[in-house]
Amino acid sequence: MGIVNVTPDSFSDGGRYLHHEAAIAHGLRLRADGADILDIGGESTRPGADRVDPSVEADRVVPVIRALVAAGAPVSIDTMNASTALAAVAAGARIVNDVSGGLADPDMLPAVASTGADVVLGHWRGPSADMYAHAEYGDVTRDVMAELLARVEAAGSAGIPPARLLIDPGIGFGKKGTQNWELLRGLPQLAGRGTRVLVGASRKRFLADALGADASDERRDAATAVTSVLAARAGAWGVRVHDVAATLDALRIASLWDGGGRWST
Ligand code: PMM
């Protein structure tokens, strides 16, 4: 899954048209690099980020989704807002990627239930502005798994069948450095529950901390590619990354090492 952020800080501020054009061009490049899905987001979830009005978010992402869907790309919408999710699905998105697992907007799960879209339920304990205030766990893998299963049940109660669900441990969301490594070590347990697992580790702070906090994007991408191989080996269904080419190269090499075929579908 290739990341396309349509946020003011992610592209040069050349006005809305250029903004959309740059995001579309970026998405097409990631698709050409081999992304199976393009994940379009209009609200930053970085630690400390403020929330964006849902109508502003929809204005950012909908034209980009329309253009990428018209170009034949499978698209997911990265949003915590039901109204944005519905607008995105109407524009052709097939997956709703909610890092809050439906917790941020109580309308989310009932709203998307009737659309037929797949839904990513991320592990989340609170908004980005104060996410580290919630980073207290007994056993991080056990706690995250239990909280994700509660979200799977909530999605079921809202009418979303299990086959349409994915779970995501929410790397970096309310988890501090070593908790992320512990959670990644627990991936086989998470994947063993039978629900598809998506992992988003790309360029995140815990990787930079491992490399030296000022590590460049290039070095973080190399670290991400290694993480992608290990996540795939641990049973992940997909990885959400900035540098699709580097991750696919790493997966190809790992696949040849194992004497097998292609990892990606
Ligand atoms: N991380 C971010 C945004 N969206 N979606 C999923 N499913 N999983 C993630 O880990 C995730 C996400 C934040 O990363 P970014 O600011 O680099 O996009």
GROMACS .gro file of C-alpha atoms and ligand atoms in nm:
model
  283
    1MET     CA    1   0.000   0.000   0.000
    2GLY     CA    2   0.157   0.329  -0.113
    3ILE     CA    3   0.103   0.644   0.092
    4VAL     CA    4  -0.037   0.957  -0.075
    5ASN     CA    5  -0.071   1.239   0.179
    6VAL     CA    6  -0.274   1.538   0.054
    7THR     CA    7  -0.186   1.770   0.340
    8PRO     CA    8  -0.044   2.123   0.319
    9ASP     CA    9   0.287   2.017   0.471
   10SER     CA   10   0.333   1.722   0.235
   11PHE     CA   11   0.364   1.912  -0.096
   12SER     CA   12   0.474   2.262  -0.199
   13ASP     CA   13   0.196   2.513  -0.136
   14GLY     CA   14   0.133   2.608  -0.497
   15GLY     CA   15  -0.242   2.648  -0.452
   16ARG     CA   16  -0.512   2.386  -0.444
   17TYR     CA   17  -0.490   2.281  -0.808
   18LEU     CA   18  -0.115   2.217  -0.796
   19HIS     CA   19  -0.167   2.052  -0.462
   20HIS     CA   20  -0.409   1.800  -0.613
   21GLU     CA   21  -0.198   1.760  -0.926
   22ALA     CA   22   0.112   1.685  -0.720
   23ALA     CA   23  -0.075   1.424  -0.514
   24ILE     CA   24  -0.218   1.257  -0.826
   25ALA     CA   25   0.125   1.249  -0.992
   26HIS     CA   26   0.273   1.103  -0.675
   27GLY     CA   27   0.002   0.834  -0.662
   28LEU     CA   28   0.062   0.740  -1.026
   29ARG     CA   29   0.434   0.712  -0.957
   30LEU     CA   30   0.373   0.479  -0.663
   31ARG     CA   31   0.137   0.271  -0.877
   32ALA     CA   32   0.404   0.247  -1.148
   33ASP     CA   33   0.648   0.141  -0.876
   34GLY     CA   34   0.417  -0.153  -0.802
   35ALA     CA   35   0.175  -0.042  -0.528
   36ASP     CA   36  -0.132  -0.268  -0.519
   37ILE     CA   37  -0.333  -0.003  -0.331
   38LEU     CA   38  -0.295   0.375  -0.294
   39ASP     CA   39  -0.385   0.509   0.052
   40ILE     CA   40  -0.505   0.868   0.027
   41GLY     CA   41  -0.506   1.087   0.340
   42GLY     CA   42  -0.606   1.448   0.398
   43GLU     CA   43  -0.537   1.479   0.770
   44SER     CA   44  -0.198   1.434   0.934
   45THR     CA   45  -0.195   1.192   1.228
   46ARG     CA   46   0.160   1.273   1.330
   47PRO     CA   47   0.217   1.304   1.708
   48GLY     CA   48   0.095   1.647   1.818
   49ALA     CA   49  -0.107   1.711   1.499
   50ASP     CA   50  -0.434   1.906   1.529
   51ARG     CA   51  -0.759   1.779   1.380
   52VAL     CA   52  -0.876   1.904   1.039
   53ASP     CA   53  -1.236   1.998   0.960
   54PRO     CA   54  -1.397   1.703   0.774
   55SER     CA   55  -1.514   1.926   0.486
   56VAL     CA   56  -1.157   2.056   0.436
   57GLU     CA   57  -1.032   1.697   0.448
   58ALA     CA   58  -1.289   1.583   0.187
   59ASP     CA   59  -1.200   1.877  -0.042
   60ARG     CA   60  -0.838   1.767  -0.028
   61VAL     CA   61  -0.887   1.398  -0.101
   62VAL     CA   62  -1.195   1.353  -0.324
   63PRO     CA   63  -1.051   1.500  -0.649
   64VAL     CA   64  -0.734   1.296  -0.597
   65ILE     CA   65  -0.931   0.975  -0.539
   66ARG     CA   66  -1.146   1.038  -0.848
   67ALA     CA   67  -0.841   1.086  -1.070
   68LEU     CA   68  -0.652   0.784  -0.935
   69VAL     CA   69  -0.958   0.557  -0.957
   70ALA     CA   70  -1.012   0.678  -1.317
   71ALA     CA   71  -0.651   0.577  -1.385
   72GLY     CA   72  -0.738   0.224  -1.266
   73ALA     CA   73  -0.578   0.232  -0.920
   74PRO     CA   74  -0.736   0.052  -0.623
   75VAL     CA   75  -0.771   0.325  -0.359
   76SER     CA   76  -0.815   0.336   0.018
   77ILE     CA   77  -0.913   0.645   0.216
   78ASP     CA   78  -0.718   0.721   0.532
   79THR     CA   79  -0.971   0.903   0.751
   80MET     CA   80  -1.127   0.906   1.097
   81ASN     CA   81  -1.441   1.089   0.973
   82ALA     CA   82  -1.754   0.909   0.854
   83SER     CA   83  -1.850   1.191   0.615
   84THR     CA   84  -1.508   1.184   0.446
   85ALA     CA   85  -1.519   0.804   0.424
   86LEU     CA   86  -1.859   0.815   0.252
   87ALA     CA   87  -1.747   1.088   0.008
   88ALA     CA   88  -1.433   0.887  -0.069
   89VAL     CA   89  -1.626   0.564  -0.131
   90ALA     CA   90  -1.867   0.756  -0.357
   91ALA     CA   91  -1.556   0.874  -0.548
   92GLY     CA   92  -1.441   0.513  -0.592
   93ALA     CA   93  -1.239   0.419  -0.282
   94ARG     CA   94  -1.270   0.049  -0.196
   95ILE     CA   95  -1.115   0.049   0.149
   96VAL     CA   96  -1.176   0.277   0.449
   97ASN     CA   97  -0.859   0.299   0.658
   98ASP     CA   98  -0.952   0.434   1.002
   99VAL     CA   99  -0.649   0.454   1.233
  100SER     CA  100  -0.892   0.499   1.526
  101GLY     CA  101  -1.078   0.174   1.453
  102GLY     CA  102  -1.408   0.362   1.449
  103LEU     CA  103  -1.350   0.525   1.790
  104ALA     CA  104  -1.290   0.884   1.676
  105ASP     CA  105  -1.627   0.917   1.502
  106PRO     CA  106  -1.916   0.708   1.639
  107ASP     CA  107  -2.089   0.733   1.300
  108MET     CA  108  -1.800   0.569   1.114
  109LEU     CA  109  -1.878   0.196   1.144
  110PRO     CA  110  -2.257   0.223   1.088
  111ALA     CA  111  -2.197   0.461   0.795
  112VAL     CA  112  -1.950   0.242   0.609
  113ALA     CA  113  -2.136  -0.083   0.684
  114SER     CA  114  -2.380  -0.031   0.398
  115THR     CA  115  -2.115   0.073   0.143
  116GLY     CA  116  -1.955  -0.266   0.085
  117ALA     CA  117  -1.606  -0.118   0.138
  118ASP     CA  118  -1.340  -0.307   0.332
  119VAL     CA  119  -1.246  -0.143   0.663
  120VAL     CA  120  -0.907  -0.118   0.834
  121LEU     CA  121  -0.944  -0.099   1.213
  122GLY     CA  122  -0.634   0.060   1.364
  123HIS     CA  123  -0.537   0.029   1.731
  124TRP     CA  124  -0.583   0.373   1.887
  125ARG     CA  125  -0.630   0.509   2.236
  126GLY     CA  126  -0.680   0.879   2.166
  127PRO     CA  127  -0.610   1.175   1.938
  128SER     CA  128  -0.261   1.249   1.809
  129ALA     CA  129  -0.240   1.568   2.018
  130ASP     CA  130  -0.187   1.369   2.339
  131MET     CA  131  -0.144   1.009   2.219
  132TYR     CA  132   0.156   0.931   2.442
  133ALA     CA  133  -0.052   1.003   2.752
  134HIS     CA  134  -0.219   0.665   2.685
  135ALA     CA  135   0.096   0.459   2.631
  136GLU     CA  136   0.057   0.245   2.944
  137TYR     CA  137   0.030  -0.129   2.884
  138GLY     CA  138   0.059  -0.447   3.090
  139ASP     CA  139   0.161  -0.668   2.797
  140VAL     CA  140   0.145  -0.452   2.486
  141THR     CA  141   0.068  -0.735   2.240
  142ARG     CA  142  -0.201  -0.885   2.460
  143ASP     CA  143  -0.360  -0.546   2.535
  144VAL     CA  144  -0.354  -0.430   2.171
  145MET     CA  145  -0.498  -0.761   2.055
  146ALA     CA  146  -0.782  -0.745   2.311
  147GLU     CA  147  -0.865  -0.386   2.219
  148LEU     CA  148  -0.858  -0.466   1.847
  149LEU     CA  149  -1.087  -0.765   1.896
  150ALA     CA  150  -1.332  -0.531   2.073
  151ARG     CA  151  -1.324  -0.310   1.760
  152VAL     CA  152  -1.381  -0.615   1.539
  153GLU     CA  153  -1.686  -0.695   1.750
  154ALA     CA  154  -1.808  -0.335   1.726
  155ALA     CA  155  -1.770  -0.351   1.349
  156GLY     CA  156  -1.966  -0.677   1.346
  157SER     CA  157  -2.244  -0.521   1.554
  158ALA     CA  158  -2.256  -0.232   1.306
  159GLY     CA  159  -2.313  -0.484   1.026
  160ILE     CA  160  -1.965  -0.522   0.874
  161PRO     CA  161  -1.890  -0.891   0.812
  162PRO     CA  162  -1.547  -1.029   0.918
  163ALA     CA  163  -1.439  -1.085   0.555
  164ARG     CA  164  -1.444  -0.709   0.499
  165LEU     CA  165  -1.223  -0.629   0.799
  166LEU     CA  166  -0.851  -0.573   0.846
  167ILE     CA  167  -0.674  -0.499   1.174
  168ASP     CA  168  -0.367  -0.282   1.225
  169PRO     CA  169  -0.160  -0.270   1.546
  170GLY     CA  170  -0.121   0.108   1.506
  171ILE     CA  171   0.257   0.132   1.521
  172GLY     CA  172   0.349   0.465   1.687
  173PHE     CA  173  -0.010   0.545   1.786
  174GLY     CA  174   0.006   0.570   2.164
  175LYS     CA  175   0.313   0.343   2.174
  176LYS     CA  176   0.658   0.448   2.277
  177GLY     CA  177   0.989   0.318   2.128
  178THR     CA  178   1.031  -0.031   2.267
  179GLN     CA  179   0.656  -0.095   2.279
  180ASN     CA  180   0.657  -0.081   1.898
  181TRP     CA  181   0.927  -0.349   1.874
  182GLU     CA  182   0.743  -0.567   2.123
  183LEU     CA  183   0.424  -0.530   1.920
  184LEU     CA  184   0.601  -0.619   1.595
  185ARG     CA  185   0.741  -0.929   1.767
  186GLY     CA  186   0.381  -1.019   1.851
  187LEU     CA  187   0.264  -0.995   1.488
  188PRO     CA  188   0.235  -1.373   1.438
  189GLN     CA  189  -0.015  -1.384   1.725
  190LEU     CA  190  -0.214  -1.097   1.578
  191ALA     CA  191  -0.210  -1.250   1.229
  192GLY     CA  192  -0.300  -1.590   1.373
  193ARG     CA  193  -0.651  -1.468   1.463
  194GLY     CA  194  -0.760  -1.501   1.100
  195THR     CA  195  -0.832  -1.133   1.026
  196ARG     CA  196  -0.603  -0.974   0.764
  197VAL     CA  197  -0.331  -0.761   0.925
  198LEU     CA  198  -0.196  -0.434   0.786
  199VAL     CA  199   0.126  -0.283   0.926
  200GLY     CA  200   0.226   0.083   0.901
  201ALA     CA  201   0.584   0.133   1.018
  202SER     CA  202   0.710   0.345   0.730
  203ARG     CA  203   0.957   0.621   0.831
  204LYS     CA  204   0.816   0.627   1.185
  205ARG     CA  205   0.997   0.776   1.479
  206PHE     CA  206   1.082   0.441   1.641
  207LEU     CA  207   1.281   0.352   1.325
  208ALA     CA  208   1.457   0.688   1.327
  209ASP     CA  209   1.539   0.637   1.696
  210ALA     CA  210   1.696   0.302   1.610
  211LEU     CA  211   1.909   0.460   1.335
  212GLY     CA  212   1.990   0.791   1.504
  213ALA     CA  213   1.713   1.044   1.549
  214ASP     CA  214   1.826   1.262   1.255
  215ALA     CA  215   1.819   0.972   1.004
  216SER     CA  216   1.724   1.088   0.654
  217ASP     CA  217   1.411   0.970   0.473
  218GLU     CA  218   1.637   0.750   0.256
  219ARG     CA  219   1.777   0.570   0.560
  220ARG     CA  220   1.430   0.538   0.713
  221ASP     CA  221   1.307   0.389   0.381
  222ALA     CA  222   1.581   0.125   0.389
  223ALA     CA  223   1.484   0.041   0.747
  224THR     CA  224   1.118   0.032   0.640
  225ALA     CA  225   1.197  -0.213   0.358
  226VAL     CA  226   1.357  -0.453   0.607
  227THR     CA  227   1.054  -0.412   0.833
  228SER     CA  228   0.827  -0.494   0.537
  229VAL     CA  229   1.003  -0.826   0.478
  230LEU     CA  230   0.987  -0.918   0.844
  231ALA     CA  231   0.619  -0.816   0.865
  232ALA     CA  232   0.537  -1.030   0.560
  233ARG     CA  233   0.723  -1.325   0.715
  234ALA     CA  234   0.529  -1.273   1.038
  235GLY     CA  235   0.200  -1.309   0.848
  236ALA     CA  236   0.103  -0.950   0.761
  237TRP     CA  237  -0.139  -0.919   0.470
  238GLY     CA  238  -0.002  -0.581   0.369
  239VAL     CA  239   0.235  -0.299   0.454
  240ARG     CA  240   0.165   0.074   0.423
  241VAL     CA  241   0.481   0.248   0.298
  242HIS     CA  242   0.614   0.571   0.147
  243ASP     CA  243   0.882   0.409  -0.071
  244VAL     CA  244   0.701   0.134  -0.261
  245ALA     CA  245   0.997   0.050  -0.486
  246ALA     CA  246   1.234  -0.016  -0.193
  247THR     CA  247   0.981  -0.236  -0.013
  248LEU     CA  248   0.904  -0.436  -0.329
  249ASP     CA  249   1.277  -0.483  -0.399
  250ALA     CA  250   1.325  -0.616  -0.047
  251LEU     CA  251   1.023  -0.848  -0.079
  252ARG     CA  252   1.149  -0.978  -0.414
  253ILE     CA  253   1.490  -1.059  -0.270
  254ALA     CA  254   1.337  -1.231   0.033
  255SER     CA  255   1.110  -1.428  -0.196
  256LEU     CA  256   1.403  -1.548  -0.409
  257TRP     CA  257   1.594  -1.634  -0.093
  258ASP     CA  258   1.301  -1.856   0.004
  259GLY     CA  259   1.283  -2.008  -0.345
  260GLY     CA  260   0.928  -1.882  -0.383
  261GLY     CA  261   0.724  -1.655  -0.608
  262ARG     CA  262   0.606  -1.300  -0.562
  263TRP     CA  263   0.490  -1.180  -0.218
  264SER     CA  264   0.254  -0.920  -0.348
  265THR     CA  265  -0.073  -1.015  -0.521
  266PMM     N1  266   0.000   0.553   1.014
  266PMM     C1  267  -0.021   0.679   0.974
  266PMM     C2  268  -0.132   0.712   0.895
  266PMM     N2  269  -0.219   0.617   0.857
  266PMM     N3  270  -0.289   0.392   0.857
  266PMM     C3  271  -0.271   0.267   0.896
  266PMM     N4  272  -0.360   0.171   0.859
  266PMM     N5  273  -0.166   0.229   0.975
  266PMM     C4  274  -0.073   0.319   1.017
  266PMM     O1  275   0.021   0.280   1.090
  266PMM     C5  276  -0.089   0.455   0.978
  266PMM     C6  277  -0.200   0.488   0.895
  266PMM     C7  278   0.075   0.786   1.014
  266PMM     O2  279   0.185   0.784   0.928
  266PMM     P1  280   0.217   0.899   0.818
  266PMM     O3  281   0.197   1.031   0.888
  266PMM     O4  282   0.358   0.872   0.782
  266PMM     O5  283   0.123   0.881   0.702
   0.00000   0.00000   0.00000
